[in-house]
mmCIF file of C-alpha atoms in Angstrom:
data_model
loop_
_atom_site.group_PDB
_atom_site.id
_atom_site.type_symbol
_atom_site.label_atom_id
_atom_site.label_comp_id
_atom_site.label_asym_id
_atom_site.label_seq_id
_atom_site.Cartn_x
_atom_site.Cartn_y
_atom_site.Cartn_z
ATOM 1 C CA UNK A 12 134.318 83.659 118.391
ATOM 2 C CA UNK A 13 133.858 83.083 114.848
ATOM 3 C CA UNK A 14 137.033 84.920 112.434
ATOM 4 C CA UNK A 15 136.089 86.349 109.063
ATOM 5 C CA UNK A 16 138.204 87.893 106.103
ATOM 6 C CA UNK A 17 137.718 90.459 103.605
ATOM 7 C CA UNK A 18 136.497 88.247 101.114
ATOM 8 C CA UNK A 19 133.049 87.585 103.365
ATOM 9 C CA UNK A 20 132.637 91.013 103.466
ATOM 10 C CA UNK A 21 129.434 92.553 102.509
ATOM 11 C CA UNK A 22 128.420 96.546 101.578
ATOM 12 C CA UNK A 23 125.241 97.638 102.896
ATOM 13 C CA UNK A 24 122.997 98.308 100.350
ATOM 14 C CA UNK A 25 120.269 98.786 102.678
ATOM 15 C CA UNK A 26 121.282 102.216 104.475
ATOM 16 C CA UNK A 27 120.602 102.855 107.109
ATOM 17 C CA UNK A 28 120.056 106.128 109.000
ATOM 18 C CA UNK A 29 121.609 105.158 112.214
ATOM 19 C CA UNK A 30 125.560 104.262 110.041
ATOM 20 C CA UNK A 31 125.962 101.043 108.533
ATOM 21 C CA UNK A 32 127.417 97.973 110.629
ATOM 22 C CA UNK A 33 129.739 96.159 109.206
ATOM 23 C CA UNK A 34 128.677 92.900 107.420
ATOM 24 C CA UNK A 35 129.980 89.969 106.658
ATOM 25 C CA UNK A 36 128.507 86.895 104.288
ATOM 26 C CA UNK A 37 130.152 82.833 105.331
ATOM 27 C CA UNK A 38 129.089 79.286 104.430
ATOM 28 C CA UNK A 39 125.268 80.999 103.747
ATOM 29 C CA UNK A 40 125.489 83.091 107.198
ATOM 30 C CA UNK A 41 125.039 86.429 107.877
ATOM 31 C CA UNK A 42 127.363 88.460 110.493
ATOM 32 C CA UNK A 43 126.736 91.726 111.965
ATOM 33 C CA UNK A 44 129.280 94.170 113.921
ATOM 34 C CA UNK A 45 128.011 96.403 116.425
ATOM 35 C CA UNK A 46 128.152 99.936 115.536
ATOM 36 C CA UNK A 47 126.891 102.318 117.575
ATOM 37 C CA UNK A 48 126.610 100.339 120.905
ATOM 38 C CA UNK A 49 124.294 96.840 121.715
ATOM 39 C CA UNK A 50 122.874 96.336 117.890
ATOM 40 C CA UNK A 51 123.304 92.823 118.134
ATOM 41 C CA UNK A 52 121.572 92.213 121.579
ATOM 42 C CA UNK A 53 118.440 94.037 119.893
ATOM 43 C CA UNK A 54 118.709 91.593 117.511
ATOM 44 C CA UNK A 55 119.291 88.762 119.536
ATOM 45 C CA UNK A 56 115.986 89.054 122.315
ATOM 46 C CA UNK A 57 113.537 90.275 119.892
ATOM 47 C CA UNK A 58 113.206 87.750 117.332
ATOM 48 C CA UNK A 59 113.876 84.800 120.581
ATOM 49 C CA UNK A 60 111.251 86.500 122.057
ATOM 50 C CA UNK A 61 108.883 86.091 118.897
ATOM 51 C CA UNK A 62 109.075 82.580 119.761
ATOM 52 C CA UNK A 63 106.821 83.089 122.501
ATOM 53 C CA UNK A 64 104.463 84.938 119.822
ATOM 54 C CA UNK A 65 101.455 84.208 117.706
ATOM 55 C CA UNK A 66 103.511 84.360 114.738
ATOM 56 C CA UNK A 67 104.408 81.344 112.860
ATOM 57 C CA UNK A 68 108.819 80.562 112.655
ATOM 58 C CA UNK A 69 108.817 81.861 109.409
ATOM 59 C CA UNK A 70 108.090 85.198 109.801
ATOM 60 C CA UNK A 71 110.905 86.695 111.482
ATOM 61 C CA UNK A 72 114.705 86.164 111.210
ATOM 62 C CA UNK A 73 116.072 84.361 114.163
ATOM 63 C CA UNK A 74 119.428 86.242 115.419
ATOM 64 C CA UNK A 75 122.384 84.639 117.696
ATOM 65 C CA UNK A 76 124.500 86.728 119.345
ATOM 66 C CA UNK A 77 128.573 86.575 118.822
ATOM 67 C CA UNK A 78 131.692 87.476 119.010
ATOM 68 C CA UNK A 79 133.414 88.779 115.580
ATOM 69 C CA UNK A 80 137.252 88.498 115.073
ATOM 70 C CA UNK A 81 138.048 90.673 112.248
ATOM 71 C CA UNK A 82 141.109 92.035 111.007
ATOM 72 C CA UNK A 83 143.141 93.135 114.237
ATOM 73 C CA UNK A 84 139.264 94.351 116.020
ATOM 74 C CA UNK A 85 137.496 92.092 117.970
ATOM 75 C CA UNK A 86 133.204 92.813 117.439
ATOM 76 C CA UNK A 87 130.239 92.005 119.264
ATOM 77 C CA UNK A 88 127.680 91.502 116.926
ATOM 78 C CA UNK A 89 124.927 88.740 115.838
ATOM 79 C CA UNK A 90 124.422 86.183 113.480
ATOM 80 C CA UNK A 91 121.963 84.767 111.432
ATOM 81 C CA UNK A 92 120.994 82.621 108.704
ATOM 82 C CA UNK A 93 120.571 83.336 105.301
ATOM 83 C CA UNK A 94 117.345 82.961 105.040
ATOM 84 C CA UNK A 95 116.227 83.386 100.910
ATOM 85 C CA UNK A 96 117.909 81.038 98.307
ATOM 86 C CA UNK A 97 120.729 82.019 95.688
ATOM 87 C CA UNK A 98 118.807 82.648 92.777
ATOM 88 C CA UNK A 99 115.993 84.815 95.053
ATOM 89 C CA UNK A 100 115.939 88.324 95.578
ATOM 90 C CA UNK A 101 115.565 90.987 98.414
ATOM 91 C CA UNK A 102 114.205 93.649 97.498
ATOM 92 C CA UNK A 103 113.500 97.179 99.795
ATOM 93 C CA UNK A 104 109.962 98.565 99.402
ATOM 94 C CA UNK A 105 112.365 101.766 98.649
ATOM 95 C CA UNK A 106 114.178 99.926 95.496
ATOM 96 C CA UNK A 107 111.310 98.870 94.344
ATOM 97 C CA UNK A 108 109.783 101.843 94.162
ATOM 98 C CA UNK A 109 111.516 103.531 92.813
ATOM 99 C CA UNK A 110 112.035 100.871 89.675
ATOM 100 C CA UNK A 111 108.562 100.996 89.133
ATOM 101 C CA UNK A 112 107.711 104.648 89.573
ATOM 102 C CA UNK A 113 110.831 106.141 89.585
ATOM 103 C CA UNK A 114 110.419 108.344 92.792
ATOM 104 C CA UNK A 115 111.647 107.661 96.296
ATOM 105 C CA UNK A 116 108.898 105.297 98.621
ATOM 106 C CA UNK A 117 109.941 107.683 101.768
ATOM 107 C CA UNK A 118 109.798 110.951 99.610
ATOM 108 C CA UNK A 119 106.352 110.188 98.535
ATOM 109 C CA UNK A 120 104.606 108.998 102.002
ATOM 110 C CA UNK A 121 105.834 112.318 103.318
ATOM 111 C CA UNK A 122 104.274 114.412 100.861
ATOM 112 C CA UNK A 123 100.687 113.118 102.041
ATOM 113 C CA UNK A 124 99.531 114.624 104.609
ATOM 114 C CA UNK A 125 97.754 112.249 106.963
ATOM 115 C CA UNK A 126 99.086 109.375 108.603
ATOM 116 C CA UNK A 127 95.993 106.795 107.378
ATOM 117 C CA UNK A 128 96.333 108.128 104.197
ATOM 118 C CA UNK A 129 99.790 107.240 104.230
ATOM 119 C CA UNK A 130 100.168 103.735 105.460
ATOM 120 C CA UNK A 131 97.658 103.091 103.179
ATOM 121 C CA UNK A 132 99.625 104.777 100.298
ATOM 122 C CA UNK A 133 102.573 102.230 100.846
ATOM 123 C CA UNK A 134 100.164 99.357 100.727
ATOM 124 C CA UNK A 135 97.896 99.243 97.972
ATOM 125 C CA UNK A 136 101.310 100.441 96.012
ATOM 126 C CA UNK A 137 103.065 97.417 97.313
ATOM 127 C CA UNK A 138 100.544 95.182 96.487
ATOM 128 C CA UNK A 139 100.144 96.857 92.803
ATOM 129 C CA UNK A 140 103.486 96.277 92.217
ATOM 130 C CA UNK A 141 103.421 92.522 93.701
ATOM 131 C CA UNK A 142 100.208 90.946 94.323
ATOM 132 C CA UNK A 143 100.605 90.324 97.915
ATOM 133 C CA UNK A 144 96.975 91.249 98.955
ATOM 134 C CA UNK A 145 97.768 91.016 102.647
ATOM 135 C CA UNK A 146 100.307 93.204 102.829
ATOM 136 C CA UNK A 147 97.327 95.644 104.962
ATOM 137 C CA UNK A 148 98.163 92.453 107.676
ATOM 138 C CA UNK A 149 101.922 92.322 107.311
ATOM 139 C CA UNK A 150 102.247 95.904 108.104
ATOM 140 C CA UNK A 151 99.554 96.118 110.514
ATOM 141 C CA UNK A 152 102.365 93.210 112.724
ATOM 142 C CA UNK A 153 105.409 94.885 112.127
ATOM 143 C CA UNK A 154 104.178 98.232 113.284
ATOM 144 C CA UNK A 155 103.037 96.672 116.204
ATOM 145 C CA UNK A 156 106.104 94.511 116.391
ATOM 146 C CA UNK A 157 108.129 98.325 116.254
ATOM 147 C CA UNK A 158 106.156 99.348 119.147
ATOM 148 C CA UNK A 159 107.135 97.380 120.943
ATOM 149 C CA UNK A 160 110.451 96.669 120.522
ATOM 150 C CA UNK A 161 111.102 100.538 120.208
ATOM 151 C CA UNK A 162 112.239 99.946 116.552
ATOM 152 C CA UNK A 163 113.184 103.231 115.952
ATOM 153 C CA UNK A 164 115.449 102.600 113.212
ATOM 154 C CA UNK A 165 111.920 101.141 110.552
ATOM 155 C CA UNK A 166 112.234 103.158 106.905
ATOM 156 C CA UNK A 167 111.780 102.519 103.200
ATOM 157 C CA UNK A 168 114.583 100.626 103.041
ATOM 158 C CA UNK A 169 114.651 98.306 105.564
ATOM 159 C CA UNK A 170 111.379 96.803 104.561
ATOM 160 C CA UNK A 171 111.193 94.332 101.754
ATOM 161 C CA UNK A 172 109.682 91.361 100.093
ATOM 162 C CA UNK A 173 111.392 88.225 97.789
ATOM 163 C CA UNK A 174 111.447 87.110 94.191
ATOM 164 C CA UNK A 175 111.682 84.047 92.697
ATOM 165 C CA UNK A 176 113.412 83.825 90.057
ATOM 166 C CA UNK A 177 109.893 83.207 87.646
ATOM 167 C CA UNK A 178 109.421 87.019 88.621
ATOM 168 C CA UNK A 179 106.801 86.240 91.457
ATOM 169 C CA UNK A 180 106.906 87.939 94.631
ATOM 170 C CA UNK A 181 107.285 86.918 98.513
ATOM 171 C CA UNK A 182 106.531 87.870 101.898
ATOM 172 C CA UNK A 183 110.156 88.518 103.175
ATOM 173 C CA UNK A 184 110.584 87.337 107.169
ATOM 174 C CA UNK A 185 111.233 90.589 109.560
ATOM 175 C CA UNK A 186 114.553 90.982 110.233
ATOM 176 C CA UNK A 187 116.410 93.936 110.917
ATOM 177 C CA UNK A 188 115.840 95.160 114.539
ATOM 178 C CA UNK A 189 119.075 96.532 115.617
ATOM 179 C CA UNK A 190 118.251 99.847 116.414
ATOM 180 C CA UNK A 191 115.305 98.342 119.480
ATOM 181 C CA UNK A 192 115.365 98.768 122.674
ATOM 182 C CA UNK A 193 117.305 102.011 122.594
ATOM 183 C CA UNK A 194 121.014 100.082 121.720
ATOM 184 C CA UNK A 195 122.377 103.206 120.294
ATOM 185 C CA UNK A 196 124.662 104.029 123.820
ATOM 186 C CA UNK A 197 126.734 106.429 121.643
ATOM 187 C CA UNK A 198 124.617 108.716 120.266
ATOM 188 C CA UNK A 199 121.205 108.672 120.977
ATOM 189 C CA UNK A 200 120.392 106.503 124.795
ATOM 190 C CA UNK A 201 123.924 106.946 126.808
ATOM 191 C CA UNK A 202 123.701 103.848 129.453
ATOM 192 C CA UNK A 203 124.444 106.385 132.096
ATOM 193 C CA UNK A 204 120.634 107.400 131.399
ATOM 194 C CA UNK A 205 116.811 107.487 133.114
ATOM 195 C CA UNK A 206 115.486 104.145 131.362
ATOM 196 C CA UNK A 207 112.522 106.172 132.346
ATOM 197 C CA UNK A 208 113.359 109.596 130.518
ATOM 198 C CA UNK A 209 115.120 108.069 127.177
ATOM 199 C CA UNK A 210 111.764 106.658 126.836
ATOM 200 C CA UNK A 211 110.555 109.794 126.105
ATOM 201 C CA UNK A 212 112.510 110.991 123.332
ATOM 202 C CA UNK A 213 111.989 107.550 120.951
ATOM 203 C CA UNK A 214 109.971 108.107 118.094
ATOM 204 C CA UNK A 215 109.068 106.341 114.930
ATOM 205 C CA UNK A 216 110.470 106.662 111.284
ATOM 206 C CA UNK A 217 107.626 104.670 109.028
ATOM 207 C CA UNK A 218 104.432 106.701 108.773
ATOM 208 C CA UNK A 219 105.104 109.568 111.624
ATOM 209 C CA UNK A 220 107.560 109.702 114.838
ATOM 210 C CA UNK A 221 105.274 108.347 117.193
ATOM 211 C CA UNK A 222 104.991 104.487 117.137
ATOM 212 C CA UNK A 223 101.618 104.256 119.027
ATOM 213 C CA UNK A 224 99.798 106.237 115.512
ATOM 214 C CA UNK A 225 101.027 104.482 113.022
ATOM 215 C CA UNK A 226 100.234 101.565 114.897
ATOM 216 C CA UNK A 227 96.285 102.553 115.817
ATOM 217 C CA UNK A 228 95.834 103.670 112.201
ATOM 218 C CA UNK A 229 97.535 100.358 110.904
ATOM 219 C CA UNK A 230 95.273 98.173 113.639
ATOM 220 C CA UNK A 231 92.160 99.734 112.763
ATOM 221 C CA UNK A 232 92.913 99.781 109.141
ATOM 222 C CA UNK A 233 94.190 95.719 108.769
ATOM 223 C CA UNK A 234 93.301 94.297 112.135
ATOM 224 C CA UNK A 235 94.900 94.137 116.179
ATOM 225 C CA UNK A 236 97.597 90.935 114.419
ATOM 226 C CA UNK A 237 100.397 90.742 117.389
ATOM 227 C CA UNK A 238 99.504 88.529 120.463
ATOM 228 C CA UNK A 239 102.595 87.816 123.011
ATOM 229 C CA UNK A 240 102.054 85.838 126.064
ATOM 230 C CA UNK A 241 105.827 85.867 128.142
ATOM 231 C CA UNK A 242 106.734 86.592 131.352
ATOM 232 C CA UNK A 243 109.484 88.396 133.234
ATOM 233 C CA UNK A 244 111.030 84.489 133.870
ATOM 234 C CA UNK A 245 111.238 84.158 130.030
ATOM 235 C CA UNK A 246 113.331 87.160 129.871
ATOM 236 C CA UNK A 247 115.530 86.135 132.627
ATOM 237 C CA UNK A 248 115.816 82.958 130.936
ATOM 238 C CA UNK A 249 117.150 84.269 127.379
ATOM 239 C CA UNK A 250 119.262 87.317 128.829
ATOM 240 C CA UNK A 251 120.849 85.324 131.502
ATOM 241 C CA UNK A 252 121.748 82.461 128.000
ATOM 242 C CA UNK A 253 123.817 85.130 126.075
ATOM 243 C CA UNK A 254 127.411 85.254 126.699
ATOM 244 C CA UNK A 255 128.797 88.314 125.590
ATOM 245 C CA UNK A 256 127.184 91.672 126.517
ATOM 246 C CA UNK A 257 127.616 92.630 129.981
ATOM 247 C CA UNK A 258 125.237 92.835 132.919
ATOM 248 C CA UNK A 259 124.578 96.703 132.737
ATOM 249 C CA UNK A 260 122.857 95.760 129.095
ATOM 250 C CA UNK A 261 120.536 92.805 130.043
ATOM 251 C CA UNK A 262 119.279 94.594 133.094
ATOM 252 C CA UNK A 263 118.680 97.703 131.299
ATOM 253 C CA UNK A 264 116.520 95.389 128.371
ATOM 254 C CA UNK A 265 115.217 93.396 130.959
ATOM 255 C CA UNK A 266 113.517 96.976 132.385
ATOM 256 C CA UNK A 267 112.666 98.084 129.057
ATOM 257 C CA UNK A 268 110.076 95.510 128.487
ATOM 258 C CA UNK A 269 108.751 95.255 131.233
ATOM 259 C CA UNK A 270 107.705 98.533 131.080
ATOM 260 C CA UNK A 271 106.794 98.120 127.489
ATOM 261 C CA UNK A 272 104.565 94.838 128.367
ATOM 262 C CA UNK A 273 102.823 96.648 130.728
ATOM 263 C CA UNK A 274 101.990 100.124 127.989
ATOM 264 C CA UNK A 275 100.477 97.088 125.787
ATOM 265 C CA UNK A 276 98.757 94.848 127.946
ATOM 266 C CA UNK A 277 97.110 93.923 124.546
ATOM 267 C CA UNK A 278 99.576 92.239 123.074
ATOM 268 C CA UNK A 279 100.139 89.815 125.735
ATOM 269 C CA UNK A 280 97.277 86.848 126.009
#
């Protein structure tokens, strides 16, 4: 267990539609407390399974679970290392677009009729502003991960780029998967409901409500770029090594992953 103090608490500028988790930065380590369910477990499982993928380790943030004591409460949650230097900035695409055009990126996207044109618009505008020519491939990878892990809270406030002190832009590692794996047990996905039934109600938020529709378009435009090489054994090992969350949650996550593995067989080598 780690004990954190009021001076470590950070306001979350990247507001999520699922609410604002308590967040702290202490000794260059970020801590996030669970808010609607098992967000910390979702971050841990998702990021650690990316180690069994063709992504390079600098392409994603690795999370571990943690018990956090703050004031008079103890929370489950997760921890990760601060992943960019102090003199760099993390800039969400929403903030980037607003600064450049004086308009909301999210609203601009949804004023466009077709999903393909929405994706092209975000990619082309990001390239125009940042010069990151491979941003289409970056988005294709992100949408693949979100579809597989069912991250229902990927919006323009948690897609980001990094800017160094010279004003040059860099790719941001994939982060913020706390809304994955049906983690919201308070509002949307209660533990007493069958996973099969809950999966029918999970929707995406990036370009349309259908994970597969936006993924199909992105892969057609920019390529199918994510491959996994884990099986049931690796999932069980990862879950068994986690010390804080109950077996009921671990069993549910394992069932979700096996269902998603059957659905997205083409992701696997």
